[in-house]
Amino acid sequence: MHPLNDDIDTNIDFIANDPLYVTEKPFVMHPLSRGGFEKAGIKTSNVQWDSQFVTVESMRGREDISLETNGFCYVDHTSICIPREGSEPEAAASYCRESEELLKDFFKAEYVHCYDFKMRKNTPMILEEYDPNDRMLVEGAAVGAHVGIKFTILVWAMTDRRQDISIDTVAAMIHRILRKQERSEYLKPDYRFRLINTWRSTLPECQDNPLALCDYSTIEGCDLVATDRVYPTWVQEIYHLKYNKNQKWYWLPKQRANEPFLFVTYDSHAGSNARLWTVHISQYKTPVLGRKYHLEKVLRLAI
């Protein structure tokens, strides 16, 4: 049994079921932070939100919640090298290496590679001016229920040979991330690869705008809407979520810094259920907080 008093009712922003998206793909632009682009008069996004009142259940103490079944979990892990705002890039590199070891142990994986690191803080995300050379850029909380198919942390492990791996679009992009020797060793039908995000508070306890995660077994394929994030020199495709009354949401009350989330954003061996994504959002309010902004900061890694 889980403590019902830790369940909350709150509003979550979903992408609107707008007929426009039949002919025009949703997009958000992220211009460079310096020069060459005048934002005045330019349409930087066509995304419209649909705010829905939902129940977000507590996952604390829930033994029935697992990464394999629901797409996410939290683990007990104390970091010895959490980067802070203003830290040098080497702090991020150390944290990435530490997280690789965490994931390697958790999945019993042969190979783990951390490709992306991001710091966020609890301020609204307005039109982001993006500096592609600033690895320590601190961004605001992402808006709307979403999942990013961003090629970040790759977890490789031997799988049952009865399941064939298809080298699809995701694998083709991963092909460009790995070195030649790694490609020849791991891009084989014997291996399963998963993209895993880790999410950790840099404060002792996460209060305002904690992360909410949607059980990926409750998401239908038609609930996901492909959306382009347009950066200065590339386009990243993510998915926003449309509301469906069957979706089930969870959070971790009073999440501590030693309780990072792990959640799946891609699985090459998802099977017939095609459960590939864990949708998440941190822009929602708990009923006991929100009286003022705490500068909550979190670390997000893709592995």
Short mmCIF file of C-alpha atoms in Angstrom, two decimals:
data_model
loop_
_atom_site.label_atom_id
_atom_site.label_comp_id
_atom_site.label_asym_id
_atom_site.label_seq_id
_atom_site.Cartn_x
_atom_site.Cartn_y
_atom_site.Cartn_z
CA MET A 1 0.00 0.00 0.00
CA HIS A 2 1.19 3.52 -0.72
CA PRO A 3 0.43 6.59 1.38
CA LEU A 4 -2.61 8.21 -0.22
CA ASN A 5 -1.90 11.54 1.45
CA ASP A 6 1.17 11.94 -0.77
CA ASP A 7 -0.90 11.73 -3.95
CA ILE A 8 -1.61 15.18 -5.40
CA ASP A 9 -4.13 16.71 -7.78
CA THR A 10 -2.58 19.32 -10.04
CA ASN A 11 -2.60 20.75 -13.55
CA ILE A 12 -0.25 19.46 -16.24
CA ASP A 13 0.24 21.09 -19.64
CA PHE A 14 -0.28 18.76 -22.60
CA ILE A 15 0.05 19.68 -26.25
CA ALA A 16 -3.31 20.73 -27.64
CA ASN A 17 -5.15 18.49 -30.10
CA ASP A 18 -4.95 21.24 -32.71
CA PRO A 19 -5.99 20.57 -36.35
CA LEU A 20 -3.08 22.81 -37.35
CA TYR A 21 -0.68 19.96 -36.60
CA VAL A 22 -2.13 17.89 -39.42
CA THR A 23 -0.47 20.24 -41.92
CA GLU A 24 2.14 22.07 -39.81
CA LYS A 25 4.57 20.31 -37.51
CA PRO A 26 4.85 21.76 -33.99
CA PHE A 27 8.14 23.61 -33.45
CA VAL A 28 10.07 25.76 -30.97
CA MET A 29 13.05 27.88 -32.05
CA HIS A 30 16.16 28.35 -29.91
CA PRO A 31 18.25 31.15 -31.49
CA LEU A 32 21.90 31.83 -30.82
CA SER A 33 22.74 33.98 -27.81
CA ARG A 34 24.93 36.23 -29.90
CA GLY A 35 24.29 37.96 -33.18
CA GLY A 36 22.75 37.16 -36.51
CA PHE A 37 19.09 36.76 -35.55
CA GLU A 38 16.44 39.39 -34.90
CA LYS A 39 13.58 37.86 -32.88
CA ALA A 40 11.17 40.78 -33.31
CA GLY A 41 8.33 39.81 -35.64
CA ILE A 42 9.53 36.20 -35.98
CA LYS A 43 7.22 33.36 -35.00
CA THR A 44 9.34 31.28 -32.66
CA SER A 45 6.78 28.56 -31.82
CA ASN A 46 3.40 27.24 -32.90
CA VAL A 47 2.90 25.01 -29.85
CA GLN A 48 -0.40 25.45 -28.00
CA TRP A 49 -1.01 23.95 -24.56
CA ASP A 50 -3.99 22.12 -23.08
CA SER A 51 -3.95 22.29 -19.26
CA GLN A 52 -5.59 19.26 -17.65
CA PHE A 53 -6.31 18.45 -13.99
CA VAL A 54 -4.72 15.08 -13.14
CA THR A 55 -3.86 12.97 -10.12
CA VAL A 56 -0.14 12.34 -9.60
CA GLU A 57 0.45 9.34 -7.35
CA SER A 58 3.34 8.90 -4.95
CA MET A 59 5.83 6.22 -5.95
CA ARG A 60 7.66 6.27 -2.61
CA GLY A 61 7.60 2.79 -1.10
CA ARG A 62 5.80 1.34 -4.12
CA GLU A 63 7.48 -1.99 -4.82
CA ASP A 64 5.28 -2.45 -7.91
CA ILE A 65 6.93 0.52 -9.67
CA SER A 66 9.98 -0.43 -11.76
CA LEU A 67 11.94 0.70 -14.77
CA GLU A 68 11.11 -2.47 -16.68
CA THR A 69 7.36 -2.28 -16.00
CA ASN A 70 6.67 1.45 -15.91
CA GLY A 71 9.70 2.98 -17.62
CA PHE A 72 11.20 4.66 -14.57
CA CYS A 73 12.47 4.14 -11.03
CA TYR A 74 14.54 5.90 -8.40
CA VAL A 75 17.71 4.50 -6.86
CA ASP A 76 19.79 5.10 -3.76
CA HIS A 77 23.02 6.72 -4.94
CA THR A 78 25.08 9.44 -3.28
CA SER A 79 27.13 11.51 -5.71
CA ILE A 80 30.54 12.78 -4.66
CA CYS A 81 30.88 15.23 -7.55
CA ILE A 82 27.61 17.13 -8.11
CA PRO A 83 28.29 20.15 -10.36
CA ARG A 84 26.92 23.54 -9.30
CA GLU A 85 26.06 26.68 -11.20
CA GLY A 86 29.39 28.32 -11.97
CA SER A 87 31.34 25.03 -11.81
CA GLU A 88 34.08 24.34 -14.33
CA PRO A 89 33.30 21.92 -17.20
CA GLU A 90 35.50 19.26 -15.58
CA ALA A 91 32.90 19.00 -12.79
CA ALA A 92 30.33 17.95 -15.37
CA ALA A 93 32.78 15.47 -16.89
CA SER A 94 33.40 13.89 -13.47
CA TYR A 95 29.68 13.64 -12.80
CA CYS A 96 29.12 12.00 -16.18
CA ARG A 97 31.81 9.40 -15.47
CA GLU A 98 30.30 8.70 -12.05
CA SER A 99 26.85 8.27 -13.63
CA GLU A 100 28.23 5.89 -16.23
CA GLU A 101 29.45 3.65 -13.42
CA LEU A 102 26.04 3.86 -11.72
CA LEU A 103 24.24 2.79 -14.90
CA LYS A 104 26.78 0.11 -15.73
CA ASP A 105 26.19 -1.48 -12.35
CA PHE A 106 22.39 -1.05 -12.43
CA PHE A 107 21.95 -2.64 -15.86
CA LYS A 108 24.89 -5.05 -15.64
CA ALA A 109 25.86 -3.49 -18.94
CA GLU A 110 29.04 -4.06 -20.90
CA TYR A 111 29.23 -0.47 -22.09
CA VAL A 112 27.74 2.85 -20.98
CA HIS A 113 28.40 6.18 -22.65
CA CYS A 114 27.19 9.55 -21.36
CA TYR A 115 26.67 11.88 -24.27
CA ASP A 116 24.69 14.77 -22.81
CA PHE A 117 24.67 16.82 -19.62
CA LYS A 118 22.22 19.55 -18.66
CA MET A 119 21.54 21.70 -15.59
CA ARG A 120 18.10 23.20 -15.02
CA LYS A 121 16.74 25.54 -12.37
CA ASN A 122 13.26 26.37 -11.22
CA THR A 123 12.54 29.43 -13.32
CA PRO A 124 10.14 29.62 -16.26
CA MET A 125 11.67 28.69 -19.60
CA ILE A 126 11.16 31.64 -21.89
CA LEU A 127 12.55 31.88 -25.40
CA GLU A 128 15.95 30.33 -24.87
CA GLU A 129 18.99 31.97 -26.41
CA TYR A 130 21.23 29.00 -26.97
CA ASP A 131 25.02 29.00 -26.77
CA PRO A 132 26.14 25.66 -28.26
CA ASN A 133 29.63 26.07 -26.79
CA ASP A 134 28.49 26.51 -23.17
CA ARG A 135 28.27 23.05 -21.66
CA MET A 136 27.53 24.54 -18.22
CA LEU A 137 24.53 26.56 -19.43
CA VAL A 138 21.76 26.51 -16.80
CA GLU A 139 18.32 26.40 -18.42
CA GLY A 140 14.84 26.94 -17.05
CA ALA A 141 12.40 24.09 -16.52
CA ALA A 142 11.12 22.60 -19.77
CA VAL A 143 7.47 23.37 -20.52
CA GLY A 144 4.84 20.72 -21.23
CA ALA A 145 4.72 16.95 -20.89
CA HIS A 146 7.42 15.67 -23.23
CA VAL A 147 10.08 13.12 -23.98
CA GLY A 148 13.27 13.83 -25.87
CA ILE A 149 14.72 11.24 -28.22
CA LYS A 150 18.13 12.77 -27.65
CA PHE A 151 21.15 10.60 -28.03
CA THR A 152 22.73 10.93 -24.68
CA ILE A 153 23.45 7.92 -22.50
CA LEU A 154 23.69 4.59 -24.23
CA VAL A 155 23.36 1.43 -22.17
CA TRP A 156 24.47 -1.76 -23.88
CA ALA A 157 23.84 -5.30 -22.64
CA MET A 158 23.57 -8.76 -24.13
CA THR A 159 20.00 -9.78 -24.93
CA ASP A 160 18.07 -12.90 -25.84
CA ARG A 161 19.04 -13.89 -29.40
CA ARG A 162 15.40 -14.63 -30.19
CA GLN A 163 14.81 -10.89 -30.47
CA ASP A 164 16.25 -9.20 -33.53
CA ILE A 165 17.50 -5.63 -33.30
CA SER A 166 16.64 -3.40 -36.25
CA ILE A 167 19.12 -0.65 -37.08
CA ASP A 168 16.50 2.06 -37.48
CA THR A 169 16.75 5.84 -37.45
CA VAL A 170 17.73 6.00 -33.79
CA ALA A 171 20.50 3.46 -34.24
CA ALA A 172 21.72 5.31 -37.32
CA MET A 173 22.16 8.46 -35.26
CA ILE A 174 23.85 6.49 -32.50
CA HIS A 175 26.17 5.20 -35.22
CA ARG A 176 27.53 8.73 -35.53
CA ILE A 177 28.14 9.01 -31.78
CA LEU A 178 30.17 5.85 -31.31
CA ARG A 179 33.76 5.38 -32.38
CA LYS A 180 34.54 2.91 -35.16
CA GLN A 181 35.70 0.16 -32.78
CA GLU A 182 32.59 0.59 -30.61
CA ARG A 183 30.30 0.42 -33.65
CA SER A 184 31.85 -2.82 -34.84
CA GLU A 185 31.56 -4.33 -31.36
CA TYR A 186 28.08 -3.24 -30.25
CA LEU A 187 25.90 -2.57 -33.32
CA LYS A 188 24.95 -6.23 -33.58
CA PRO A 189 21.70 -8.21 -33.12
CA ASP A 190 23.11 -9.71 -29.89
CA TYR A 191 22.99 -6.34 -28.15
CA ARG A 192 20.19 -4.26 -26.72
CA PHE A 193 20.62 -0.53 -26.39
CA ARG A 194 18.57 1.86 -24.33
CA LEU A 195 18.65 5.61 -23.91
CA ILE A 196 18.35 6.40 -20.21
CA ASN A 197 17.89 9.79 -18.59
CA THR A 198 19.03 10.37 -15.04
CA TRP A 199 17.53 13.27 -13.07
CA ARG A 200 18.93 14.43 -9.74
CA SER A 201 18.33 17.42 -7.47
CA THR A 202 21.43 19.45 -6.59
CA LEU A 203 19.75 20.54 -3.34
CA PRO A 204 19.38 18.20 -0.35
CA GLU A 205 15.64 17.92 -1.07
CA CYS A 206 13.59 18.79 -4.16
CA GLN A 207 10.60 20.97 -3.27
CA ASP A 208 9.12 23.26 -5.95
CA ASN A 209 8.32 21.76 -9.35
CA PRO A 210 9.41 18.14 -8.74
CA LEU A 211 9.53 15.82 -11.71
CA ALA A 212 6.38 13.91 -12.64
CA LEU A 213 6.69 10.77 -14.76
CA CYS A 214 4.03 9.07 -16.86
CA ASP A 215 3.81 5.27 -16.78
CA TYR A 216 4.74 4.38 -20.35
CA SER A 217 2.42 1.36 -20.35
CA THR A 218 -0.51 3.82 -20.17
CA ILE A 219 0.56 5.87 -23.21
CA GLU A 220 -0.91 5.16 -26.65
CA GLY A 221 1.15 5.83 -29.75
CA CYS A 222 -1.43 8.35 -30.94
CA ASP A 223 -0.91 10.37 -27.72
CA LEU A 224 2.58 11.43 -28.89
CA VAL A 225 3.07 14.40 -31.20
CA ALA A 226 6.47 14.88 -32.86
CA THR A 227 7.83 18.38 -32.27
CA ASP A 228 10.96 20.06 -33.63
CA ARG A 229 13.34 21.99 -31.40
CA VAL A 230 15.18 24.18 -33.88
CA TYR A 231 18.72 25.07 -32.76
CA PRO A 232 21.26 27.24 -34.60
CA THR A 233 22.84 24.41 -36.60
CA TRP A 234 20.59 21.39 -36.09
CA VAL A 235 17.04 20.23 -35.41
CA GLN A 236 16.19 17.92 -32.51
CA GLU A 237 12.92 16.01 -32.65
CA ILE A 238 11.13 15.42 -29.36
CA TYR A 239 7.61 14.26 -28.54
CA HIS A 240 4.95 16.18 -26.66
CA LEU A 241 2.07 14.31 -25.06
CA LYS A 242 -1.64 14.79 -25.72
CA TYR A 243 -3.96 14.20 -22.79
CA ASN A 244 -5.54 10.77 -22.39
CA LYS A 245 -7.64 9.96 -19.33
CA ASN A 246 -5.99 6.51 -19.11
CA GLN A 247 -2.51 7.94 -18.51
CA LYS A 248 -1.11 7.42 -15.00
CA TRP A 249 1.34 9.87 -13.44
CA TYR A 250 3.76 9.47 -10.52
CA TRP A 251 6.10 11.61 -8.43
CA LEU A 252 8.55 11.11 -5.56
CA PRO A 253 7.61 13.25 -2.53
CA LYS A 254 10.54 14.99 -0.83
CA GLN A 255 12.99 13.55 -3.35
CA ARG A 256 16.52 13.78 -1.94
CA ALA A 257 19.76 14.37 -3.80
CA ASN A 258 20.74 10.73 -3.23
CA GLU A 259 17.53 9.50 -4.94
CA PRO A 260 18.09 10.12 -8.67
CA PHE A 261 15.49 9.05 -11.20
CA LEU A 262 16.37 6.70 -14.04
CA PHE A 263 13.92 6.65 -16.93
CA VAL A 264 13.81 5.21 -20.42
CA THR A 265 13.62 7.40 -23.51
CA TYR A 266 14.36 4.67 -26.07
CA ASP A 267 14.60 0.87 -26.05
CA SER A 268 15.73 -1.12 -29.08
CA HIS A 269 14.07 -4.25 -27.67
CA ALA A 270 10.78 -2.85 -26.48
CA GLY A 271 8.92 -5.82 -27.95
CA SER A 272 5.38 -5.91 -29.28
CA ASN A 273 4.13 -3.43 -26.68
CA ALA A 274 6.30 -0.70 -28.29
CA ARG A 275 6.81 1.01 -24.94
CA LEU A 276 9.76 3.16 -25.82
CA TRP A 277 9.28 6.44 -24.02
CA THR A 278 8.84 7.83 -20.53
CA VAL A 279 7.10 11.21 -20.73
CA HIS A 280 7.96 13.67 -17.96
CA ILE A 281 7.36 17.23 -16.79
CA SER A 282 8.62 19.44 -13.95
CA GLN A 283 6.44 22.51 -14.54
CA TYR A 284 3.60 21.76 -12.15
CA LYS A 285 2.88 22.77 -8.58
CA THR A 286 2.50 20.76 -5.41
CA PRO A 287 -0.25 22.06 -3.12
CA VAL A 288 1.99 22.79 -0.13
CA LEU A 289 4.57 24.80 -2.06
CA GLY A 290 4.61 27.53 -4.65
CA ARG A 291 4.44 30.39 -2.14
CA LYS A 292 7.79 31.55 -3.49
CA TYR A 293 10.36 30.34 -5.97
CA HIS A 294 13.15 28.25 -4.52
CA LEU A 295 16.05 28.17 -6.96
CA GLU A 296 15.71 24.43 -7.28
CA LYS A 297 18.42 23.03 -9.51
CA VAL A 298 18.57 19.61 -11.08
CA LEU A 299 21.03 17.65 -13.17
CA ARG A 300 19.79 15.71 -16.17
CA LEU A 301 21.90 13.20 -18.04
CA ALA A 302 21.10 11.09 -21.03
CA ILE A 303 22.88 7.73 -21.07
#
